[in-house]
Amino acid sequence: MPTGRMSGNITQDWEP
């Protein structure tokens, strides 16, 4: 899954 902040669709605070 892409990062929440980079995907745009997923707005969560998860970062790799």
PDB file of C-alpha atoms in Angstrom:
ATOM      1  CA  MET A   1       0.000   0.000   0.000  1.00  0.00           C
ATOM      2  CA  PRO A   2       1.178   3.525  -0.704  1.00  0.00           C
ATOM      3  CA  THR A   3       1.746   5.930   2.163  1.00  0.00           C
ATOM      4  CA  GLY A   4      -1.400   7.630   3.473  1.00  0.00           C
ATOM      5  CA  ARG A   5      -0.100  11.147   2.872  1.00  0.00           C
ATOM      6  CA  MET A   6       1.186  10.405  -0.621  1.00  0.00           C
ATOM      7  CA  SER A   7      -1.784   8.403  -1.896  1.00  0.00           C
ATOM      8  CA  GLY A   8      -4.312  11.151  -1.249  1.00  0.00           C
ATOM      9  CA  ASN A   9      -7.230   8.706  -1.212  1.00  0.00           C
ATOM     10  CA  ILE A  10      -6.045   7.254   2.080  1.00  0.00           C
ATOM     11  CA  THR A  11      -5.832  10.011   4.673  1.00  0.00           C
ATOM     12  CA  GLN A  12      -4.015   8.356   7.564  1.00  0.00           C
ATOM     13  CA  ASP A  13      -0.870   9.169   9.525  1.00  0.00           C
ATOM     14  CA  TRP A  14       1.044   6.043   8.624  1.00  0.00           C
ATOM     15  CA  GLU A  15       4.575   6.560   7.258  1.00  0.00           C
ATOM     16  CA  PRO A  16       7.127   3.933   6.211  1.00  0.00           C
TER      17      PRO A  16
END
